mmCIF file of C-alpha atoms and ligand atoms in Angstrom:
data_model
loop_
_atom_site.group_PDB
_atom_site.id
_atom_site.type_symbol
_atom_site.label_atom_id
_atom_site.label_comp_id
_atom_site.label_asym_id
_atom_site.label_seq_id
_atom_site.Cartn_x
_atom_site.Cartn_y
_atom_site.Cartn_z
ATOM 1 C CA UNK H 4 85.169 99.628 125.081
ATOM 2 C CA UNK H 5 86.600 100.903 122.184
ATOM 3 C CA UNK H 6 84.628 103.496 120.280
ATOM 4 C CA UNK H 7 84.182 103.567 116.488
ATOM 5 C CA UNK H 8 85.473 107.156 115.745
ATOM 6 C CA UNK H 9 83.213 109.447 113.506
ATOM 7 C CA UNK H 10 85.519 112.261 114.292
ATOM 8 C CA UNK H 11 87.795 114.025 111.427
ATOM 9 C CA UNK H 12 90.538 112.465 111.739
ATOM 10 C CA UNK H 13 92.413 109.773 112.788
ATOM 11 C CA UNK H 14 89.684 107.581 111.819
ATOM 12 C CA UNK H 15 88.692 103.774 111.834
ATOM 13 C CA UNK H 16 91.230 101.882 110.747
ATOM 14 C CA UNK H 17 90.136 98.370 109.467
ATOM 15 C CA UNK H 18 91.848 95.500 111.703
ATOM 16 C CA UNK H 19 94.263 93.807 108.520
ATOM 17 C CA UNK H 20 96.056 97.344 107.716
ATOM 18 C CA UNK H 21 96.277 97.399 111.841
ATOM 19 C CA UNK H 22 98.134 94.460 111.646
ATOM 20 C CA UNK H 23 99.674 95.840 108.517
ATOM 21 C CA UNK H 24 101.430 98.201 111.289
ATOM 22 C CA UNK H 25 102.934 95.238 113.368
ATOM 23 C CA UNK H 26 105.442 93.804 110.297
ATOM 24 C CA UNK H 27 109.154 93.311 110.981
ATOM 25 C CA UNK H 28 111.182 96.369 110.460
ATOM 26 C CA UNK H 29 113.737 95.854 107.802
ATOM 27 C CA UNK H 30 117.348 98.043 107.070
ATOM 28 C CA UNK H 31 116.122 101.277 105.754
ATOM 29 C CA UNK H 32 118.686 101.831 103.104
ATOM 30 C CA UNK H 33 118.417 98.238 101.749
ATOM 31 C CA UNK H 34 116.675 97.874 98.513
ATOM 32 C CA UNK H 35 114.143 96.364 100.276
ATOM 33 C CA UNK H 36 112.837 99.386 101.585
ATOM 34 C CA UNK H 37 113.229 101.395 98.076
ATOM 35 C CA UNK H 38 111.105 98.435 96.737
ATOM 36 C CA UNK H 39 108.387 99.314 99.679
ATOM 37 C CA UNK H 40 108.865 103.213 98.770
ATOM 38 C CA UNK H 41 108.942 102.883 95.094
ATOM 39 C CA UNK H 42 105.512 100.777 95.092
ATOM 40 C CA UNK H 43 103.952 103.291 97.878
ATOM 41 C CA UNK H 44 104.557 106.164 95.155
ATOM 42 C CA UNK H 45 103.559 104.654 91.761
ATOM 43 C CA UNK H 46 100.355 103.485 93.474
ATOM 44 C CA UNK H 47 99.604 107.088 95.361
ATOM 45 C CA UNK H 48 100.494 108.093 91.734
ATOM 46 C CA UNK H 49 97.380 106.721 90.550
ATOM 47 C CA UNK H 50 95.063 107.759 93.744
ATOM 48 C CA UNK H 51 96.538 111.646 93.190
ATOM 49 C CA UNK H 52 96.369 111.261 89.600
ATOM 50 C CA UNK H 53 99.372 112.737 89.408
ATOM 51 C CA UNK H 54 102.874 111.909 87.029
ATOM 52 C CA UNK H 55 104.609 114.150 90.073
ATOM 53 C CA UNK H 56 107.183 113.036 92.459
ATOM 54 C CA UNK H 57 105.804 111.435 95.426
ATOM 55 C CA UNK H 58 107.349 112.661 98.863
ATOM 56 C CA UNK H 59 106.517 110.876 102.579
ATOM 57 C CA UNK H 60 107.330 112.251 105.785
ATOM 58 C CA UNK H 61 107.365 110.648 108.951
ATOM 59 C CA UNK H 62 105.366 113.391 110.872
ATOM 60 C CA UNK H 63 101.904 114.589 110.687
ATOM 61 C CA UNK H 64 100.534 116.613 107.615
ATOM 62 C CA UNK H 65 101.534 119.478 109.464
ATOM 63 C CA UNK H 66 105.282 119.113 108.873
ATOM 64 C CA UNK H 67 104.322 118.978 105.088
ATOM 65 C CA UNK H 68 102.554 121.956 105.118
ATOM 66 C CA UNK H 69 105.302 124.045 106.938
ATOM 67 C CA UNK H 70 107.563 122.268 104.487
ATOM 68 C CA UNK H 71 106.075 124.067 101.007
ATOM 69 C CA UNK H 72 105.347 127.158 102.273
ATOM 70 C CA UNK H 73 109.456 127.203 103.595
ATOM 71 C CA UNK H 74 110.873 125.548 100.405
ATOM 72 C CA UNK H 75 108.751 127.575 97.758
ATOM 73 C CA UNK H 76 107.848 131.068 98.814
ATOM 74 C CA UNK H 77 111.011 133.301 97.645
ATOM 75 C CA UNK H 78 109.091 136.215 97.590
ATOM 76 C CA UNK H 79 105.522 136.217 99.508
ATOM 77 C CA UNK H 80 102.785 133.713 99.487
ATOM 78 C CA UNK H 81 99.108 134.877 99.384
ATOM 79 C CA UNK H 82 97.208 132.285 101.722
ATOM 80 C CA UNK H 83 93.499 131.814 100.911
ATOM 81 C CA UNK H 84 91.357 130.553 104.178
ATOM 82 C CA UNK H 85 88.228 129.169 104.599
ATOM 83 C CA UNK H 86 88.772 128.183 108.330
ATOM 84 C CA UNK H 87 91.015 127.289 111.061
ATOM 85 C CA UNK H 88 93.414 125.165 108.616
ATOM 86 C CA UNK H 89 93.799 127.856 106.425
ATOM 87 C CA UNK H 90 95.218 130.164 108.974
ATOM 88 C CA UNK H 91 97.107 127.614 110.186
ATOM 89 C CA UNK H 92 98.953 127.892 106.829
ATOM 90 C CA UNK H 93 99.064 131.803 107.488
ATOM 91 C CA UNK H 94 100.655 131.249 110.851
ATOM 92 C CA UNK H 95 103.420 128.583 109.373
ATOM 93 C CA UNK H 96 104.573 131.390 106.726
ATOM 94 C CA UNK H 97 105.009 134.453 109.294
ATOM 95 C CA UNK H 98 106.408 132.303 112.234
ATOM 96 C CA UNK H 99 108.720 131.202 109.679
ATOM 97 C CA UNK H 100 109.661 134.813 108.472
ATOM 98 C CA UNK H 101 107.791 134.308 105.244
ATOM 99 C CA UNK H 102 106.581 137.081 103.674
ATOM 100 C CA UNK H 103 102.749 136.327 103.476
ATOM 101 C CA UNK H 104 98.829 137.820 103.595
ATOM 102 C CA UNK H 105 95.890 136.050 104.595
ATOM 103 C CA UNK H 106 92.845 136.372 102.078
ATOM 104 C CA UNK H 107 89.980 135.048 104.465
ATOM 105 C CA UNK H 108 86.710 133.829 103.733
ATOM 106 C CA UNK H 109 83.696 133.983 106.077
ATOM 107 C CA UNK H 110 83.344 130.666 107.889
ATOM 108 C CA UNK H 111 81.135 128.434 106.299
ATOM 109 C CA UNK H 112 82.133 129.534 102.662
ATOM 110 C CA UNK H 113 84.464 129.376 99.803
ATOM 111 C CA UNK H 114 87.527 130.877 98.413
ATOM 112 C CA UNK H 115 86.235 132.412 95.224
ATOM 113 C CA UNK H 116 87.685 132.814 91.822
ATOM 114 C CA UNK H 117 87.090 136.143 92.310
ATOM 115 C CA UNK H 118 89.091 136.380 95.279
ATOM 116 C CA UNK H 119 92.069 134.384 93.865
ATOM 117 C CA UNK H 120 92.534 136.457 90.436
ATOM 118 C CA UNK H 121 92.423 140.214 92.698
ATOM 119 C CA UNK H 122 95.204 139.104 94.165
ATOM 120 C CA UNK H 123 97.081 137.132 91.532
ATOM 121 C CA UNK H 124 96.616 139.991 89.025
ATOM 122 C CA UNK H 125 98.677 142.277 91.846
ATOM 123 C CA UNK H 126 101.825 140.285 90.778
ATOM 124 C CA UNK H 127 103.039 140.098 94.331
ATOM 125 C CA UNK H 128 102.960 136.838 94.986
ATOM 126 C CA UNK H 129 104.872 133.524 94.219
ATOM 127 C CA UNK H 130 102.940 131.250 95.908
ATOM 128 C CA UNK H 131 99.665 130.632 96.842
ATOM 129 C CA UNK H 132 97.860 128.142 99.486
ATOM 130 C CA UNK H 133 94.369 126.906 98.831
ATOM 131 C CA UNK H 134 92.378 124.477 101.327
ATOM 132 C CA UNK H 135 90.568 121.744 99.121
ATOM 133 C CA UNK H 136 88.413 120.544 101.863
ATOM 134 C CA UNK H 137 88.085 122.249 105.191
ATOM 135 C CA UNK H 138 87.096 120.227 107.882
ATOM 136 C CA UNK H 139 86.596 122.612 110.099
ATOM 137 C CA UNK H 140 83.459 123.808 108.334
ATOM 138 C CA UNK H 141 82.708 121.011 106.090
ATOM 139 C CA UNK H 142 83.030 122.644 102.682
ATOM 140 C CA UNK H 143 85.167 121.997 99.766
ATOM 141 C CA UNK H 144 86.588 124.311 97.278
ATOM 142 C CA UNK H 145 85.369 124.809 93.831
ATOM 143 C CA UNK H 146 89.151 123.667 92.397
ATOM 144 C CA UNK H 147 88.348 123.332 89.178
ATOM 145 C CA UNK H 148 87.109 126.873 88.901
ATOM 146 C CA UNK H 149 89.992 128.425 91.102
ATOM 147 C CA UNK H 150 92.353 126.143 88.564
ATOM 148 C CA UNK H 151 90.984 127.877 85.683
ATOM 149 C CA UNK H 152 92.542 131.394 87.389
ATOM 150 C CA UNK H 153 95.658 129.885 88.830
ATOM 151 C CA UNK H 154 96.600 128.596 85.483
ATOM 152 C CA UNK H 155 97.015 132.069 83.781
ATOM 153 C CA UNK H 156 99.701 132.439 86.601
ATOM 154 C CA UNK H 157 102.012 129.852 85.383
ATOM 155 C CA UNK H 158 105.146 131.488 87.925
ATOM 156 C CA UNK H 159 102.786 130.900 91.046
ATOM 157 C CA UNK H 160 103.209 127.971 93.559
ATOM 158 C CA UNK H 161 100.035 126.062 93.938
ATOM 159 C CA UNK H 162 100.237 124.093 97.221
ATOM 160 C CA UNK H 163 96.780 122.610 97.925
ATOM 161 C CA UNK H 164 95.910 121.294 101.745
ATOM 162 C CA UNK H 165 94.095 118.076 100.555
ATOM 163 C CA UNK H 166 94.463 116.656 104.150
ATOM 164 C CA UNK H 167 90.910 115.979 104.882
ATOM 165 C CA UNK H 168 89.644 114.433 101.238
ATOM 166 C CA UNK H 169 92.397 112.766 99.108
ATOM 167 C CA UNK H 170 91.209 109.561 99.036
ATOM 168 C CA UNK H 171 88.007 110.029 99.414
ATOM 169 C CA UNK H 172 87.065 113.182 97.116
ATOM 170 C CA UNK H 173 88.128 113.042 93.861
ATOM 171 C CA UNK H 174 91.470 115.306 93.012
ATOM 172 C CA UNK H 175 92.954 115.318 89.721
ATOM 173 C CA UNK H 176 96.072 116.634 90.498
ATOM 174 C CA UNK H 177 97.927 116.889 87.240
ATOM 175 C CA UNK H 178 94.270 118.038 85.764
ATOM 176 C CA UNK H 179 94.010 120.722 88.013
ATOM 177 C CA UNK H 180 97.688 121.861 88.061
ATOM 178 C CA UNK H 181 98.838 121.694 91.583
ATOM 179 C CA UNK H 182 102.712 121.975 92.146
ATOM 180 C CA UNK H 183 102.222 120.691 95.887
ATOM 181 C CA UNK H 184 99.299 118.565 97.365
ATOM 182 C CA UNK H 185 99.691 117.146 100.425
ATOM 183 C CA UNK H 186 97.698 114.633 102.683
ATOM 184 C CA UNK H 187 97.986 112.967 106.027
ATOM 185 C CA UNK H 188 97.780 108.695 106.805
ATOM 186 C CA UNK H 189 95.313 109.765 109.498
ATOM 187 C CA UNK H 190 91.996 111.055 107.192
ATOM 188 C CA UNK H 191 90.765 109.840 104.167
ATOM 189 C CA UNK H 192 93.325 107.042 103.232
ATOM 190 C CA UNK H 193 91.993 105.078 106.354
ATOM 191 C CA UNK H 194 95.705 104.429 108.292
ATOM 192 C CA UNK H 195 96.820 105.691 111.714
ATOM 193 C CA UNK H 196 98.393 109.443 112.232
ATOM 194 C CA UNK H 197 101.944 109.935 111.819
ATOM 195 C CA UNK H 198 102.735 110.248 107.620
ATOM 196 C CA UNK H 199 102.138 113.023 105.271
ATOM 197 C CA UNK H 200 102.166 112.878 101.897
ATOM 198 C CA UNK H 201 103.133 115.362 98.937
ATOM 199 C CA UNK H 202 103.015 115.516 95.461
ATOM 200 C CA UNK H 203 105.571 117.504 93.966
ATOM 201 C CA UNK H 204 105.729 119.336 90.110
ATOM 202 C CA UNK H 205 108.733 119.285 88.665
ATOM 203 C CA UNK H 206 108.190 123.351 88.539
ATOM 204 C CA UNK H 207 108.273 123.154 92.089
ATOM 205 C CA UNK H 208 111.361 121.445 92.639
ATOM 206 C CA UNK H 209 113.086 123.608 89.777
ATOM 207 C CA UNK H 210 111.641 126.715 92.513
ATOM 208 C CA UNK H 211 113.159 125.194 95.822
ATOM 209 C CA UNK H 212 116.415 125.339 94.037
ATOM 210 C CA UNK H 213 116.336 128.713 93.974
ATOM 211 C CA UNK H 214 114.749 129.602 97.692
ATOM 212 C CA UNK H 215 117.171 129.880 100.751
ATOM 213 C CA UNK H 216 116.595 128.744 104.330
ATOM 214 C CA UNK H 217 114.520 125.640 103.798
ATOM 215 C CA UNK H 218 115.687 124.159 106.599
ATOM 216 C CA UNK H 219 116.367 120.532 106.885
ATOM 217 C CA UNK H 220 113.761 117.745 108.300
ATOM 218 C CA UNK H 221 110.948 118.923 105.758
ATOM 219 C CA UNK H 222 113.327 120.380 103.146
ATOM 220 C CA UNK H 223 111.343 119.433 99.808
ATOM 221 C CA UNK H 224 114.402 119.218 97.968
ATOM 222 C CA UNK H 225 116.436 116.642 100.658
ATOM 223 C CA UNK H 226 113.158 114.640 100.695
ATOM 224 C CA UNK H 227 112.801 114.773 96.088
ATOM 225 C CA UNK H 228 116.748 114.081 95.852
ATOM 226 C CA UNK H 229 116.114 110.726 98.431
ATOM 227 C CA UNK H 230 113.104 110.044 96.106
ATOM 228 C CA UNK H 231 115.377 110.653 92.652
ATOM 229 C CA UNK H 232 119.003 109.831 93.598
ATOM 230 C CA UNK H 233 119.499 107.203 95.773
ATOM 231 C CA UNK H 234 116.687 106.064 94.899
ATOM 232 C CA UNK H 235 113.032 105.555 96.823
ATOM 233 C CA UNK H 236 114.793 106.625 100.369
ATOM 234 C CA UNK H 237 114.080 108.637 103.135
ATOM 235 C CA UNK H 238 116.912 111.330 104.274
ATOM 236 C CA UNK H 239 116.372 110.178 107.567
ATOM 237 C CA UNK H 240 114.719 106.733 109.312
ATOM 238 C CA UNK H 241 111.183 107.110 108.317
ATOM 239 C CA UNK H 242 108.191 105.306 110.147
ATOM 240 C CA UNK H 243 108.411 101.621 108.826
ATOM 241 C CA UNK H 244 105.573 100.509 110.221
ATOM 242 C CA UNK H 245 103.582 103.211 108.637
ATOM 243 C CA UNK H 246 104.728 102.408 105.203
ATOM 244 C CA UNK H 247 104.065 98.844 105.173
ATOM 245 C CA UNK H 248 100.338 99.507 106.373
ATOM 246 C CA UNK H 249 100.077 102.261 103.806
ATOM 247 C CA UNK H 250 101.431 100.037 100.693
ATOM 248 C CA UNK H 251 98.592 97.153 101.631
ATOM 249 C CA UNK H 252 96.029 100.039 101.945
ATOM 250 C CA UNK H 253 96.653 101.760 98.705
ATOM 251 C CA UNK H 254 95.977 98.118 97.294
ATOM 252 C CA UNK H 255 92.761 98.023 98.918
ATOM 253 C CA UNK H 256 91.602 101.473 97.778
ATOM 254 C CA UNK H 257 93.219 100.648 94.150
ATOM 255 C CA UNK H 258 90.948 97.328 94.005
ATOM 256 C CA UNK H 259 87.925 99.495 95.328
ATOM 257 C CA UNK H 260 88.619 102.071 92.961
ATOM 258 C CA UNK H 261 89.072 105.959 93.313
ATOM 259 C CA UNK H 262 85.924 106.405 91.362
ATOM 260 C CA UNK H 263 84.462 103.904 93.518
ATOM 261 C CA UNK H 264 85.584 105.807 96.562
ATOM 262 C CA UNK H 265 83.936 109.210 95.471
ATOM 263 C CA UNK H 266 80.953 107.602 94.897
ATOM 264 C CA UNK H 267 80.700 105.712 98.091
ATOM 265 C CA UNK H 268 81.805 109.094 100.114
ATOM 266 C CA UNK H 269 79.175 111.420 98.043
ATOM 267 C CA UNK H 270 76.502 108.749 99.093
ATOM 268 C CA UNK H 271 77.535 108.556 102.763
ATOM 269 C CA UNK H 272 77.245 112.274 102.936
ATOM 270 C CA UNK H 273 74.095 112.679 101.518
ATOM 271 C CA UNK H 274 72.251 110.467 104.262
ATOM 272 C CA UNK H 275 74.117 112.640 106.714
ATOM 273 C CA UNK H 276 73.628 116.196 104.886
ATOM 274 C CA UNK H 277 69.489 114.886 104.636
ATOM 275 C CA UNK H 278 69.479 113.797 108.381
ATOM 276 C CA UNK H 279 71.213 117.070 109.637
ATOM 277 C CA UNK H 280 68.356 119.120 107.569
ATOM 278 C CA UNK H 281 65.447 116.958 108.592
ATOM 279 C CA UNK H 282 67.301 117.623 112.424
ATOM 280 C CA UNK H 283 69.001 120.162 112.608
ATOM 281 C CA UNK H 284 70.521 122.670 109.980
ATOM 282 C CA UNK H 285 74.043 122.349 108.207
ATOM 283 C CA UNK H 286 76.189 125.113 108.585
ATOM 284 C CA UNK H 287 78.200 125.867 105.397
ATOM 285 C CA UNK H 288 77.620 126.882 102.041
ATOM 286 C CA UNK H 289 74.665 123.928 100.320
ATOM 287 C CA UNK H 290 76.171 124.564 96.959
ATOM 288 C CA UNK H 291 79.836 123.166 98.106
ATOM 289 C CA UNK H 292 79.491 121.031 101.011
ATOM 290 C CA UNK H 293 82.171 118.405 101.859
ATOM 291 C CA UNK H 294 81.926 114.985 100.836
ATOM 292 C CA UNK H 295 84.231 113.543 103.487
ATOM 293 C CA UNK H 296 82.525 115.829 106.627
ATOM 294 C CA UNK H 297 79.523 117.206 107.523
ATOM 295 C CA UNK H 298 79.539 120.401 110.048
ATOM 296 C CA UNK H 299 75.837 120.614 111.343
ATOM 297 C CA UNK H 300 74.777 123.473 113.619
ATOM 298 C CA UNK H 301 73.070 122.175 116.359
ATOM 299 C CA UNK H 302 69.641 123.316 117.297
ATOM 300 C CA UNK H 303 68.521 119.985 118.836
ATOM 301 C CA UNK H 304 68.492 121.779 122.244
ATOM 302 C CA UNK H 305 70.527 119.057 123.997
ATOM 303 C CA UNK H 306 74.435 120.259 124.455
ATOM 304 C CA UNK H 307 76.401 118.559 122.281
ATOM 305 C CA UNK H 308 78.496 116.866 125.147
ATOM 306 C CA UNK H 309 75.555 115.308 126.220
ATOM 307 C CA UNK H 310 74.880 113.707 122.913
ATOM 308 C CA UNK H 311 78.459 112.546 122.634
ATOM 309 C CA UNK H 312 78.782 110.778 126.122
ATOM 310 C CA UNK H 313 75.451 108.891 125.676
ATOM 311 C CA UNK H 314 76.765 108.304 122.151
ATOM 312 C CA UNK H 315 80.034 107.203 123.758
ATOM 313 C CA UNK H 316 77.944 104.566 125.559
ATOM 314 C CA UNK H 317 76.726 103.000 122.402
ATOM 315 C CA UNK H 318 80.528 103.189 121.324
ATOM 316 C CA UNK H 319 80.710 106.033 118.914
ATOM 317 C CA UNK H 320 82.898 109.311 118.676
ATOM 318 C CA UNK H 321 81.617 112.277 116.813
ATOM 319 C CA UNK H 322 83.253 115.623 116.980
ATOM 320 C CA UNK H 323 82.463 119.136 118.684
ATOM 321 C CA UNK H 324 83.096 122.472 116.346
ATOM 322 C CA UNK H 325 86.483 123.481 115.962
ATOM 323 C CA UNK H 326 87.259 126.814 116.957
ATOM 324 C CA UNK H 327 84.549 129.869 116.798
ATOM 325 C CA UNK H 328 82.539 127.272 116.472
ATOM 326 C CA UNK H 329 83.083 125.009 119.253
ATOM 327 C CA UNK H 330 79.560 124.898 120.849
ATOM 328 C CA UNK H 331 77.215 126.007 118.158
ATOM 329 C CA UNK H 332 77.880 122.577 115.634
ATOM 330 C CA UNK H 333 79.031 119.321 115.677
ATOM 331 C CA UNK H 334 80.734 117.609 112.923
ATOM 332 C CA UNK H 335 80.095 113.732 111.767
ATOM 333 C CA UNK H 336 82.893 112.465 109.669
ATOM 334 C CA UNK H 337 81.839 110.019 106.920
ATOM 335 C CA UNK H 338 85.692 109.060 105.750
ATOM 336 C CA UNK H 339 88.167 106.651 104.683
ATOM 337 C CA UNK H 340 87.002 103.071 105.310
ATOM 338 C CA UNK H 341 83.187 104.174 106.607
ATOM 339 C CA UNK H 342 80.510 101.938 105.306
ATOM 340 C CA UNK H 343 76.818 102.896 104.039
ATOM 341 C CA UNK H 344 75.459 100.407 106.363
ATOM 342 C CA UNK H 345 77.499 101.631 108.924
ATOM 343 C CA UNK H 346 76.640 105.448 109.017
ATOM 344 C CA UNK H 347 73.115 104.265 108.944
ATOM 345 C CA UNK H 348 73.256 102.092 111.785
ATOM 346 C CA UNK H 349 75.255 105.402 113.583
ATOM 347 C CA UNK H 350 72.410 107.833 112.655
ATOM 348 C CA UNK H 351 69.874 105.798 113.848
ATOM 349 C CA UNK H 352 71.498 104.940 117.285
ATOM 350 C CA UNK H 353 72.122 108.889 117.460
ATOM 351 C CA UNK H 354 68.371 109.262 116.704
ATOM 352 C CA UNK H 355 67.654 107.525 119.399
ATOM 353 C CA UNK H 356 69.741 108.751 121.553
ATOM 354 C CA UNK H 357 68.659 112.068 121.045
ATOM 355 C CA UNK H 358 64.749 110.970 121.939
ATOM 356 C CA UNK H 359 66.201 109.821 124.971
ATOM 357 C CA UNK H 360 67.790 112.739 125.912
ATOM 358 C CA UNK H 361 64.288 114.610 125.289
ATOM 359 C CA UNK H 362 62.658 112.574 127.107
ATOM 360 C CA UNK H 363 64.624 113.281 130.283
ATOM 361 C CA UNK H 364 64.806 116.353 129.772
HETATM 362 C C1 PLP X 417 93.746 117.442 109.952
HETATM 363 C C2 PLP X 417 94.010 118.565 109.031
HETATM 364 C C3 PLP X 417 95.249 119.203 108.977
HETATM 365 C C4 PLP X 417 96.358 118.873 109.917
HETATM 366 O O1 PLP X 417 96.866 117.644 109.621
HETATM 367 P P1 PLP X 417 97.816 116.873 110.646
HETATM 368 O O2 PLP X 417 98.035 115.579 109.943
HETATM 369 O O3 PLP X 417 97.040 116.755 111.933
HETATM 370 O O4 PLP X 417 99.025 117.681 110.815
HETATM 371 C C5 PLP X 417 95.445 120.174 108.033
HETATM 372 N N1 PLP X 417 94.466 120.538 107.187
HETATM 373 C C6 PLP X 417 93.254 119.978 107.226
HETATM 374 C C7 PLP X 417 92.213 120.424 106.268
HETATM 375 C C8 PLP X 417 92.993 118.964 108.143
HETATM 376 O O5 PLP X 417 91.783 118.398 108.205
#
């Protein structure tokens, strides 16, 4: 039996962009496949809200991330964490030989302004990484606030990890300034794993010029002069399949609407947040919970694994914690494609699974 994931990623993925997946491949340097490329970016354009150069690369968001923090930093990158992604970032700059500190947060809460303009104001840095929506935790960052800092820092790098919530939170990229954004297929924007996305600032590109040792497969610059030059290409062959699923799913969320989209996410995670208080407790900050997870800390007194398998049964995957927090929460995603109907039909099969699980007990 297949089981409807409610994990964070890779999610449901409606049956027609499936299909979407199963097209026949055409020449990749044909115009044909610029066409495909060049609607893909004018239409993630207007989900990023962005007038920046769209990039795609056949990997996971991963290889994006790496990517920036490679083509950007020329002197040393200041990465702000507020959970396992964000030191995943920290570990991608020193493994790399980048020059780089890690500015943690406790789990559960936000990188403040605060936080950001101490160690802007040092000068030291050229770049800086900021998590929008860590799903590790379920909390998103206050980016208009840490915007109004970055901005006084005009020479700094913003590269945002929007993995978890473009798509389904509501980022204003141009708005809020942000040189590099990048997302995965696999979250939010409802398609399977294996393409990232970036937005690119033309500051950005302007920077790479000037940085050594970028390396080649997620080079920003190879992947922009593809975009610019040639034009709407990939350097190398990039996932076909991927791209037509993607192009017939940014028309879906486009007819939906990104406003739409928000709106529909903020409501699924309300009946979530106000089951996991009437249940159990949520973990992270209440004044800047996610609107695309929710990390709940268990106090049901069943273990979690328990929950999932009899869950599993009804033909639903939720996820453990991630990390430190592996047994003490679980986390419900409420992404991408996700109905209102249908997380209320999942909550109340999990209620009942749970009185079951009392009951034998
Ligand atoms: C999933 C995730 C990543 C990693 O993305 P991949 O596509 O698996 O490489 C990075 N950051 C956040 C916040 C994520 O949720």
């Amino acid at each position: 039996m297949h089981k409807r994931l409610y994990i964070p990623g890779p999610v449901e993925v409606r049956p027609d962009v499936l299909e979407k997946m199963a097209t026949p491949m055409i020449g990749h340097r044909t115009k044909d496949a610029s066409a495909l490329q060049q609607g893909i970016s004018e239409k993630l354009q207007k989900v990023m809200q962005t007038k920046n150069t769209i990039v795609l690369s056949t990997s996971s968001g991963s290889g994006l991330m790496e990517g920036a923090v490679r083509s950007f930093t020329k002197t040393r990158a200041a990465v702000f964490s507020i959970g396992a992604f964000g030191k995943r970032w920290y570990k991608m700059c020193t493994s790399n030989g980048i020059e780089a500190d890690l500015f943690e947060s406790e789990l559960g809460q936000i990188t403040t302004p605060e936080m950001l303009e101490q160690a802007l104001s040092t000068g030291k840095y050229d770049l800086i990484t900021i998590t929008q929506n860590e799903t590790s935790t379920g909390i998103h960052n206050p980016m208009a606030r840490l915007a109004e800092v970055y901005k006084k820092y005009p020479d700094v790098i913003v590269c945002v990890d929007a993995v978890s919530s473009m798509g389904g939170d509501l980022i204003p990229v141009d708005e809020l300034g942000i040189d590099v954004c990048i997302t995965s297929s696999q979250k939010c924007l409802g398609l399977p794993p294996g393409l990232a996305i970036a937005s690119v600032s033309d500051k950005a590109i302007a920077k790479a010029e000037t940085v050594e040792n970028r390396g080649l497969y997620f080079d920003y610059l190879e992947l922009v002069k593809f975009v610019k030059e040639k034009p709407y290409q990939y350097p190398s062959t990039p996932s076909e399949s991927h791209m037509f699923a993607l192009d017939y799913q940014l028309d879906r969320i486009l007819e939906e609407g990104i406003e739409n989209r928000y709106k529909r996410h903020c409501e699924m995670a309300e009946i979530v947040r106000d089951w996991a208080r009437k249940n159990c407790e949520l973990y992270s900050d209440p004044d800047n919970l996610s609107v695309t997870v929710t990390c709940i800390t268990n106090t049901t007194g069943l273990a979690f694994s328990d929950i999932n398998k009899a869950m599993g049964e009804r033909g639903y995957l939720m996820s453990n914690g991630y990390g430190p927090l592996k047994d003490k929460t679980f986390r419900i995603a409420h992404m991408a494609d996700t109905t209102v109907d249908e997380i209320n039909q999942m909550l109340k099969d999990l209620d009942e699974v749970i009185a079951e699980l009392k009951a034998k007990a």
